[in-house]
C-alpha cells in the first residue's frame, strides 16, 4: 500500500507540473501553489489571507477533503490552535460558497487502516520509506529519542503512522505541506533540512523547492525565504546536486538569467535578464527595460520583445510587476498604478548597476498597459533616455470611460459605489471579489477585439500558469485615478515612439499621447495589424521590431 502511495505521489507530482517550454521544470501546478499558501497562512495564523487562499485552492481544483487533510496534517508541525483555527476558517469559506450556489467537490475519504501490526513499527517503516533507507532494528535511543522516549513514541506512532499513513494526500503532498509550514514559522532549520531531504526522496525536485521558497518570499517574507534558501543550499550540497539549476538558459544564442531586485516600497521584483548574443563582458551595452501587459506576466509578450531586442544587441530586462507573476507583494493580483510606475524605476536602478550596461543608454518599452506606465515613469525618471510603446493602453481612461469612451459618468459613479461596498466587506474578512481581464469563455456576442484577447491569453499561444488574468475588482478605483499623460510634454527632449496597429481599437490612446507630447516624437502605424497582433504575430513583428531597433539605435548612441 505504501509503495503504491509513493508511486502515485511521484506520478501525480510529475504530471501536475505545468508551464511553458522554458519554465515547466521549475513550475508548480496551481493546486500545488495553493497547498503551499494554505499551509503557510494557516501556520502563521493569518486568517484573512487564509480565507482568500482557501477559496483560491478550491477554485484551482483542490477537493474539500484534500484541504481538510492539509489543515489536519499541519497541526503536527505548528500545533492544534493553528490547525483548529484553519479548519474553522475553512468551514466559514464552505458556508459562504454554498450560499453563493457553489457546490464544491468533496473528493475521496481516507481508506480504512487494516494493518494491525505495532504502530511504532509501522511508523518506523514509513519514515524509512520516505528517507529511502532500510528500517533500523529496535527503537531509537540516540539524541532526543534517548532523552525523551515518549516523544519518540509519539512521532513514530502518531505522526508517521496515524497521519502519514492516511492516503487522502500522497507522501509528496504531505512533505510539501510540512516544508511549507516549517519555512513559514522559522527557527526550525534542522527539521526543515530533514524534510527537504525527505521531499527530494519522494519526488519533489530542487527546482520545485526553489519555487516553494519563492512563494514563501512573496506571501510570508524575505527573512523566512532567505533562511529556507540557506537550508536548501546545504541539502543540495550534501547530495552533490547543482544549487542553481534552471537559473539560466540559452535561447537562440541569447542567455536568459533569472534576476531579482527590490523597489522603493521594498517589494521583491523578479525578472528575466536577456544578454546579447556573443556577449563581450569588456563592452558596455545599451539596455532596454520592458514592461508587460495588464494582468500579464513577463513570460508573455514582454519576454518575447526582450528576447528579440537581445538578439539585436541590447541587454533587455522583462520583469513581473509587483503583485503579479513571480514578483512579491500581497495581496496578489492587484493593480496599483503608482507601484507599477515605481517598478520601472527600480528596474532602471538594477540595470544602472550592471557592469555591462551603459547607464547613459537605458531605454524603456511598455506593451499595452505597460505603455502607460513607462510614459508615466519616464516623466519623473530622467535616466530613461528613449521611450517606446507598443499597442499602448491608457488604463486610467479605460477604467474611467471604458474602451471607446462608452461608459457614462453615472456608470462610473455606480462602479465606485460598488467598490466602496466591497472594500468594507473585504476589510471585515469576507471573500475578495475578483474580475477577469479576459473572459474565461467567449460567445457569439463578443467583439472581434475580445476574441483576439481570448485567443492570446486563453490558448496555448500565450496562456501561462502564473496568470489567469484575474484581478481584484477594487483595483479599478486607483486605476481610474491614473493619468499617465498629465505631464508627458516634460519628457522632451527625450524621444517618444508610439507603435500602433492600423486596426487597433486602442489606437486612440497612442494618438492622444502623441498629440500631447513634445518633440521629438513619432506615431508609427503597422499596416493591417490589430492591437493584439503586435504582441507576437510574426508578420506584425517583422515591421515593428526593426522600427524599435532603429529608434533605440538612433537615440541610445
mmCIF file of N, CA, C and O in Angstrom, residues 353-423:
data_model
loop_
_atom_site.group_PDB
_atom_site.id
_atom_site.type_symbol
_atom_site.label_atom_id
_atom_site.label_comp_id
_atom_site.label_asym_id
_atom_site.label_seq_id
_atom_site.Cartn_x
_atom_site.Cartn_y
_atom_site.Cartn_z
ATOM 1 N N UNK A 353 23.326 49.516 -12.461
ATOM 2 C CA UNK A 353 24.423 48.991 -11.645
ATOM 3 C C UNK A 353 25.030 47.711 -12.211
ATOM 4 O O UNK A 353 25.845 47.070 -11.553
ATOM 5 N N UNK A 354 24.651 47.336 -13.430
ATOM 6 C CA UNK A 354 25.276 46.201 -14.094
ATOM 7 C C UNK A 354 26.532 46.667 -14.825
ATOM 8 O O UNK A 354 26.497 47.664 -15.550
ATOM 9 N N UNK A 355 27.601 45.928 -14.669
ATOM 10 C CA UNK A 355 28.875 46.330 -15.268
ATOM 11 C C UNK A 355 28.810 46.389 -16.784
ATOM 12 O O UNK A 355 29.520 47.188 -17.410
ATOM 13 N N UNK A 356 27.980 45.555 -17.413
ATOM 14 C CA UNK A 356 27.941 45.515 -18.873
ATOM 15 C C UNK A 356 26.967 46.526 -19.465
ATOM 16 O O UNK A 356 26.831 46.604 -20.696
ATOM 17 N N UNK A 357 26.280 47.299 -18.641
ATOM 18 C CA UNK A 357 25.285 48.258 -19.130
ATOM 19 C C UNK A 357 25.855 49.664 -19.077
ATOM 20 O O UNK A 357 26.432 50.086 -18.066
ATOM 21 N N UNK A 358 25.670 50.404 -20.155
ATOM 22 C CA UNK A 358 25.995 51.829 -20.179
ATOM 23 C C UNK A 358 24.807 52.570 -19.578
ATOM 24 O O UNK A 358 23.738 52.657 -20.199
ATOM 25 N N UNK A 359 24.980 53.079 -18.375
ATOM 26 C CA UNK A 359 23.849 53.674 -17.655
ATOM 27 C C UNK A 359 23.308 54.926 -18.329
ATOM 28 O O UNK A 359 22.210 55.395 -17.989
ATOM 29 N N UNK A 360 24.056 55.474 -19.290
ATOM 30 C CA UNK A 360 23.571 56.628 -20.035
ATOM 31 C C UNK A 360 22.842 56.222 -21.307
ATOM 32 O O UNK A 360 22.443 57.085 -22.097
ATOM 33 N N UNK A 361 22.682 54.909 -21.513
ATOM 34 C CA UNK A 361 21.974 54.418 -22.701
ATOM 35 C C UNK A 361 20.934 53.382 -22.290
ATOM 36 O O UNK A 361 20.971 52.230 -22.698
ATOM 37 N N UNK A 362 20.012 53.804 -21.444
ATOM 38 C CA UNK A 362 18.926 52.928 -20.995
ATOM 39 C C UNK A 362 17.612 53.443 -21.570
ATOM 40 O O UNK A 362 17.267 54.619 -21.412
ATOM 41 N N UNK A 363 16.898 52.558 -22.243
ATOM 42 C CA UNK A 363 15.598 52.899 -22.793
ATOM 43 C C UNK A 363 14.494 52.109 -22.133
ATOM 44 O O UNK A 363 14.739 51.164 -21.376
ATOM 45 N N UNK A 364 13.269 52.488 -22.433
ATOM 46 C CA UNK A 364 12.122 51.803 -21.862
ATOM 47 C C UNK A 364 11.103 51.457 -22.925
ATOM 48 O O UNK A 364 10.876 52.233 -23.861
ATOM 49 N N UNK A 365 10.512 50.268 -22.793
ATOM 50 C CA UNK A 365 9.463 49.812 -23.705
ATOM 51 C C UNK A 365 8.305 49.290 -22.875
ATOM 52 O O UNK A 365 8.489 48.442 -21.999
ATOM 53 N N UNK A 366 7.117 49.788 -23.141
ATOM 54 C CA UNK A 366 5.922 49.312 -22.460
ATOM 55 C C UNK A 366 4.923 48.782 -23.471
ATOM 56 O O UNK A 366 4.683 49.416 -24.511
ATOM 57 N N UNK A 367 4.344 47.628 -23.171
ATOM 58 C CA UNK A 367 3.399 46.994 -24.085
ATOM 59 C C UNK A 367 2.014 47.011 -23.462
ATOM 60 O O UNK A 367 1.846 46.668 -22.283
ATOM 61 N N UNK A 368 1.021 47.445 -24.238
ATOM 62 C CA UNK A 368 -0.358 47.547 -23.773
ATOM 63 C C UNK A 368 -0.397 48.416 -22.505
ATOM 64 O O UNK A 368 0.066 49.543 -22.530
ATOM 65 N N UNK A 369 -0.908 47.891 -21.383
ATOM 66 C CA UNK A 369 -0.950 48.685 -20.156
ATOM 67 C C UNK A 369 0.416 49.146 -19.708
ATOM 68 O O UNK A 369 0.561 50.212 -19.111
ATOM 69 N N UNK A 370 1.455 48.344 -19.991
ATOM 70 C CA UNK A 370 2.809 48.748 -19.650
ATOM 71 C C UNK A 370 3.236 50.014 -20.362
ATOM 72 O O UNK A 370 4.137 50.721 -19.908
ATOM 73 N N UNK A 371 2.589 50.326 -21.500
ATOM 74 C CA UNK A 371 2.915 51.548 -22.222
ATOM 75 C C UNK A 371 2.573 52.794 -21.433
ATOM 76 O O UNK A 371 3.360 53.755 -21.390
ATOM 77 N N UNK A 372 1.396 52.812 -20.816
ATOM 78 C CA UNK A 372 1.035 53.957 -19.990
ATOM 79 C C UNK A 372 1.962 54.113 -18.809
ATOM 80 O O UNK A 372 2.333 55.231 -18.417
ATOM 81 N N UNK A 373 2.374 52.981 -18.232
ATOM 82 C CA UNK A 373 3.249 53.037 -17.060
ATOM 83 C C UNK A 373 4.656 53.525 -17.417
ATOM 84 O O UNK A 373 5.257 54.285 -16.658
ATOM 85 N N UNK A 374 5.198 53.114 -18.570
ATOM 86 C CA UNK A 374 6.542 53.577 -18.920
ATOM 87 C C UNK A 374 6.526 55.066 -19.242
ATOM 88 O O UNK A 374 7.471 55.789 -18.912
ATOM 89 N N UNK A 375 5.459 55.568 -19.849
ATOM 90 C CA UNK A 375 5.355 57.008 -20.109
ATOM 91 C C UNK A 375 5.323 57.780 -18.798
ATOM 92 O O UNK A 375 6.020 58.788 -18.621
ATOM 93 N N UNK A 376 4.527 57.305 -17.845
ATOM 94 C CA UNK A 376 4.442 57.965 -16.541
ATOM 95 C C UNK A 376 5.776 57.910 -15.812
ATOM 96 O O UNK A 376 6.203 58.887 -15.187
ATOM 97 N N UNK A 377 6.473 56.767 -15.900
ATOM 98 C CA UNK A 377 7.769 56.634 -15.236
ATOM 99 C C UNK A 377 8.804 57.568 -15.855
ATOM 100 O O UNK A 377 9.588 58.209 -15.147
ATOM 101 N N UNK A 378 8.803 57.642 -17.194
ATOM 102 C CA UNK A 378 9.801 58.477 -17.870
ATOM 103 C C UNK A 378 9.640 59.946 -17.531
ATOM 104 O O UNK A 378 10.624 60.700 -17.530
ATOM 105 N N UNK A 379 8.411 60.378 -17.238
ATOM 106 C CA UNK A 379 8.186 61.781 -16.900
ATOM 107 C C UNK A 379 8.924 62.189 -15.631
ATOM 108 O O UNK A 379 9.263 63.364 -15.452
ATOM 109 N N UNK A 380 9.212 61.231 -14.751
ATOM 110 C CA UNK A 380 9.885 61.569 -13.487
ATOM 111 C C UNK A 380 11.237 60.884 -13.335
ATOM 112 O O UNK A 380 11.921 61.088 -12.333
ATOM 113 N N UNK A 381 11.619 60.070 -14.307
ATOM 114 C CA UNK A 381 12.907 59.383 -14.236
ATOM 115 C C UNK A 381 13.717 59.721 -15.489
ATOM 116 O O UNK A 381 13.528 59.118 -16.548
ATOM 117 N N UNK A 382 14.622 60.673 -15.344
ATOM 118 C CA UNK A 382 15.398 61.150 -16.491
ATOM 119 C C UNK A 382 16.464 60.171 -16.940
ATOM 120 O O UNK A 382 17.116 60.409 -17.960
ATOM 121 N N UNK A 383 16.653 59.068 -16.203
ATOM 122 C CA UNK A 383 17.622 58.063 -16.624
ATOM 123 C C UNK A 383 17.114 57.253 -17.809
ATOM 124 O O UNK A 383 17.904 56.595 -18.491
ATOM 125 N N UNK A 384 15.810 57.291 -18.065
ATOM 126 C CA UNK A 384 15.231 56.590 -19.211
ATOM 127 C C UNK A 384 15.369 57.517 -20.410
ATOM 128 O O UNK A 384 14.648 58.502 -20.538
ATOM 129 N N UNK A 385 16.300 57.217 -21.286
ATOM 130 C CA UNK A 385 16.708 58.154 -22.334
ATOM 131 C C UNK A 385 15.869 58.089 -23.593
ATOM 132 O O UNK A 385 15.882 59.033 -24.394
ATOM 133 N N UNK A 386 15.174 56.989 -23.826
ATOM 134 C CA UNK A 386 14.320 56.849 -25.010
ATOM 135 C C UNK A 386 13.154 55.958 -24.633
ATOM 136 O O UNK A 386 13.343 54.915 -23.996
ATOM 137 N N UNK A 387 11.945 56.339 -25.031
ATOM 138 C CA UNK A 387 10.734 55.668 -24.561
ATOM 139 C C UNK A 387 9.904 55.216 -25.761
ATOM 140 O O UNK A 387 9.590 56.029 -26.644
ATOM 141 N N UNK A 388 9.546 53.945 -25.777
ATOM 142 C CA UNK A 388 8.713 53.396 -26.845
ATOM 143 C C UNK A 388 7.541 52.636 -26.244
ATOM 144 O O UNK A 388 7.652 52.059 -25.157
ATOM 145 N N UNK A 389 6.432 52.641 -26.951
ATOM 146 C CA UNK A 389 5.272 51.858 -26.532
ATOM 147 C C UNK A 389 4.772 51.045 -27.719
ATOM 148 O O UNK A 389 4.929 51.439 -28.876
ATOM 149 N N UNK A 390 4.167 49.910 -27.432
ATOM 150 C CA UNK A 390 3.548 49.053 -28.441
ATOM 151 C C UNK A 390 2.114 48.777 -27.998
ATOM 152 O O UNK A 390 1.882 48.302 -26.882
ATOM 153 N N UNK A 391 1.148 49.138 -28.860
ATOM 154 C CA UNK A 391 -0.279 48.930 -28.530
ATOM 155 C C UNK A 391 -0.610 49.509 -27.158
ATOM 156 O O UNK A 391 -1.246 48.853 -26.322
ATOM 157 N N UNK A 392 -0.183 50.733 -26.913
ATOM 158 C CA UNK A 392 -0.354 51.319 -25.577
ATOM 159 C C UNK A 392 -1.833 51.398 -25.182
ATOM 160 O O UNK A 392 -2.694 51.713 -26.001
ATOM 161 N N UNK A 393 -2.067 51.136 -23.932
ATOM 162 C CA UNK A 393 -3.409 51.172 -23.357
ATOM 163 C C UNK A 393 -3.380 52.103 -22.160
ATOM 164 O O UNK A 393 -2.625 51.887 -21.215
ATOM 165 N N UNK A 394 -4.178 53.172 -22.198
ATOM 166 C CA UNK A 394 -4.295 54.074 -21.053
ATOM 167 C C UNK A 394 -5.318 53.461 -20.095
ATOM 168 O O UNK A 394 -6.528 53.632 -20.254
ATOM 169 N N UNK A 395 -4.816 52.724 -19.095
ATOM 170 C CA UNK A 395 -5.712 52.023 -18.178
ATOM 171 C C UNK A 395 -6.569 52.980 -17.366
ATOM 172 O O UNK A 395 -7.686 52.628 -16.963
ATOM 173 N N UNK A 396 -6.061 54.185 -17.105
ATOM 174 C CA UNK A 396 -6.852 55.159 -16.359
ATOM 175 C C UNK A 396 -8.093 55.574 -17.124
ATOM 176 O O UNK A 396 -9.218 55.496 -16.619
ATOM 177 N N UNK A 397 -7.902 56.015 -18.353
ATOM 178 C CA UNK A 397 -9.043 56.432 -19.179
ATOM 179 C C UNK A 397 -9.973 55.257 -19.463
ATOM 180 O O UNK A 397 -11.202 55.406 -19.459
ATOM 181 N N UNK A 398 -9.389 54.085 -19.698
ATOM 182 C CA UNK A 398 -10.213 52.913 -19.998
ATOM 183 C C UNK A 398 -11.110 52.556 -18.821
ATOM 184 O O UNK A 398 -12.260 52.141 -19.012
ATOM 185 N N UNK A 399 -10.606 52.716 -17.591
ATOM 186 C CA UNK A 399 -11.428 52.401 -16.421
ATOM 187 C C UNK A 399 -12.423 53.533 -16.122
ATOM 188 O O UNK A 399 -13.529 53.276 -15.663
ATOM 189 N N UNK A 400 -12.034 54.762 -16.410
ATOM 190 C CA UNK A 400 -12.958 55.882 -16.169
ATOM 191 C C UNK A 400 -14.080 55.916 -17.191
ATOM 192 O O UNK A 400 -15.242 56.160 -16.860
ATOM 193 N N UNK A 401 -13.730 55.662 -18.468
ATOM 194 C CA UNK A 401 -14.673 55.918 -19.552
ATOM 195 C C UNK A 401 -14.973 54.693 -20.413
ATOM 196 O O UNK A 401 -15.851 54.750 -21.271
ATOM 197 N N UNK A 402 -14.227 53.594 -20.178
ATOM 198 C CA UNK A 402 -14.444 52.396 -20.969
ATOM 199 C C UNK A 402 -13.745 52.471 -22.312
ATOM 200 O O UNK A 402 -13.350 53.551 -22.770
ATOM 201 N N UNK A 403 -13.590 51.321 -22.943
ATOM 202 C CA UNK A 403 -12.976 51.281 -24.262
ATOM 203 C C UNK A 403 -13.886 52.011 -25.246
ATOM 204 O O UNK A 403 -15.083 51.743 -25.325
ATOM 205 N N UNK A 404 -13.328 52.963 -25.967
ATOM 206 C CA UNK A 404 -14.127 53.780 -26.868
ATOM 207 C C UNK A 404 -14.953 54.822 -26.150
ATOM 208 O O UNK A 404 -15.888 55.385 -26.736
ATOM 209 N N UNK A 405 -14.614 55.091 -24.889
ATOM 210 C CA UNK A 405 -15.319 56.086 -24.068
ATOM 211 C C UNK A 405 -16.818 55.790 -23.998
ATOM 212 O O UNK A 405 -17.657 56.699 -24.033
ATOM 213 N N UNK A 406 -17.143 54.502 -23.842
ATOM 214 C CA UNK A 406 -18.544 54.082 -23.871
ATOM 215 C C UNK A 406 -19.218 54.110 -22.505
ATOM 216 O O UNK A 406 -20.426 53.901 -22.408
ATOM 217 N N UNK A 407 -18.449 54.351 -21.421
ATOM 218 C CA UNK A 407 -19.024 54.351 -20.075
ATOM 219 C C UNK A 407 -19.400 55.778 -19.674
ATOM 220 O O UNK A 407 -18.590 56.708 -19.787
ATOM 221 N N UNK A 408 -20.607 55.939 -19.182
ATOM 222 C CA UNK A 408 -21.073 57.270 -18.770
ATOM 223 C C UNK A 408 -20.555 57.621 -17.384
ATOM 224 O O UNK A 408 -20.078 56.757 -16.643
ATOM 225 N N UNK A 409 -20.676 58.893 -17.056
ATOM 226 C CA UNK A 409 -20.279 59.367 -15.730
ATOM 227 C C UNK A 409 -21.085 58.650 -14.649
ATOM 228 O O UNK A 409 -20.539 58.238 -13.619
ATOM 229 N N UNK A 410 -22.364 58.451 -14.876
ATOM 230 C CA UNK A 410 -23.218 57.784 -13.890
ATOM 231 C C UNK A 410 -22.787 56.333 -13.684
ATOM 232 O O UNK A 410 -22.771 55.829 -12.547
ATOM 233 N N UNK A 411 -22.444 55.664 -14.752
ATOM 234 C CA UNK A 411 -21.972 54.282 -14.637
ATOM 235 C C UNK A 411 -20.671 54.214 -13.841
ATOM 236 O O UNK A 411 -20.470 53.303 -13.028
ATOM 237 N N UNK A 412 -19.803 55.191 -14.075
ATOM 238 C CA UNK A 412 -18.549 55.227 -13.313
ATOM 239 C C UNK A 412 -18.834 55.427 -11.833
ATOM 240 O O UNK A 412 -18.235 54.774 -10.975
ATOM 241 N N UNK A 413 -19.750 56.312 -11.498
ATOM 242 C CA UNK A 413 -20.075 56.555 -10.097
ATOM 243 C C UNK A 413 -20.675 55.306 -9.451
ATOM 244 O O UNK A 413 -20.374 54.980 -8.291
ATOM 245 N N UNK A 414 -21.488 54.583 -10.189
ATOM 246 C CA UNK A 414 -22.060 53.340 -9.662
ATOM 247 C C UNK A 414 -20.968 52.308 -9.391
ATOM 248 O O UNK A 414 -21.014 51.574 -8.390
ATOM 249 N N UNK A 415 -19.998 52.244 -10.278
ATOM 250 C CA UNK A 415 -18.886 51.320 -10.073
ATOM 251 C C UNK A 415 -18.113 51.674 -8.812
ATOM 252 O O UNK A 415 -17.748 50.797 -8.018
ATOM 253 N N UNK A 416 -17.861 52.965 -8.604
ATOM 254 C CA UNK A 416 -17.131 53.388 -7.415
ATOM 255 C C UNK A 416 -17.932 53.118 -6.146
ATOM 256 O O UNK A 416 -17.363 52.768 -5.103
ATOM 257 N N UNK A 417 -19.253 53.273 -6.228
ATOM 258 C CA UNK A 417 -20.099 52.929 -5.077
ATOM 259 C C UNK A 417 -19.941 51.445 -4.732
ATOM 260 O O UNK A 417 -19.805 51.065 -3.556
ATOM 261 N N UNK A 418 -19.967 50.609 -5.752
ATOM 262 C CA UNK A 418 -19.839 49.169 -5.523
ATOM 263 C C UNK A 418 -18.465 48.840 -4.949
ATOM 264 O O UNK A 418 -18.334 48.008 -4.034
ATOM 265 N N UNK A 419 -17.418 49.472 -5.464
ATOM 266 C CA UNK A 419 -16.074 49.214 -4.962
ATOM 267 C C UNK A 419 -15.971 49.602 -3.491
ATOM 268 O O UNK A 419 -15.350 48.889 -2.683
ATOM 269 N N UNK A 420 -16.584 50.709 -3.111
ATOM 270 C CA UNK A 420 -16.586 51.103 -1.705
ATOM 271 C C UNK A 420 -17.237 50.050 -0.828
ATOM 272 O O UNK A 420 -16.736 49.725 0.261
ATOM 273 N N UNK A 421 -18.357 49.495 -1.297
ATOM 274 C CA UNK A 421 -19.034 48.447 -0.537
ATOM 275 C C UNK A 421 -18.163 47.194 -0.422
ATOM 276 O O UNK A 421 -18.099 46.567 0.644
ATOM 277 N N UNK A 422 -17.489 46.854 -1.514
ATOM 278 C CA UNK A 422 -16.632 45.670 -1.487
ATOM 279 C C UNK A 422 -15.464 45.847 -0.530
ATOM 280 O O UNK A 422 -15.095 44.912 0.190
ATOM 281 N N UNK A 423 -14.867 47.023 -0.511
ATOM 282 C CA UNK A 423 -13.753 47.266 0.410
ATOM 283 C C UNK A 423 -14.209 47.101 1.858
ATOM 284 O O UNK A 423 -13.496 46.539 2.692
#
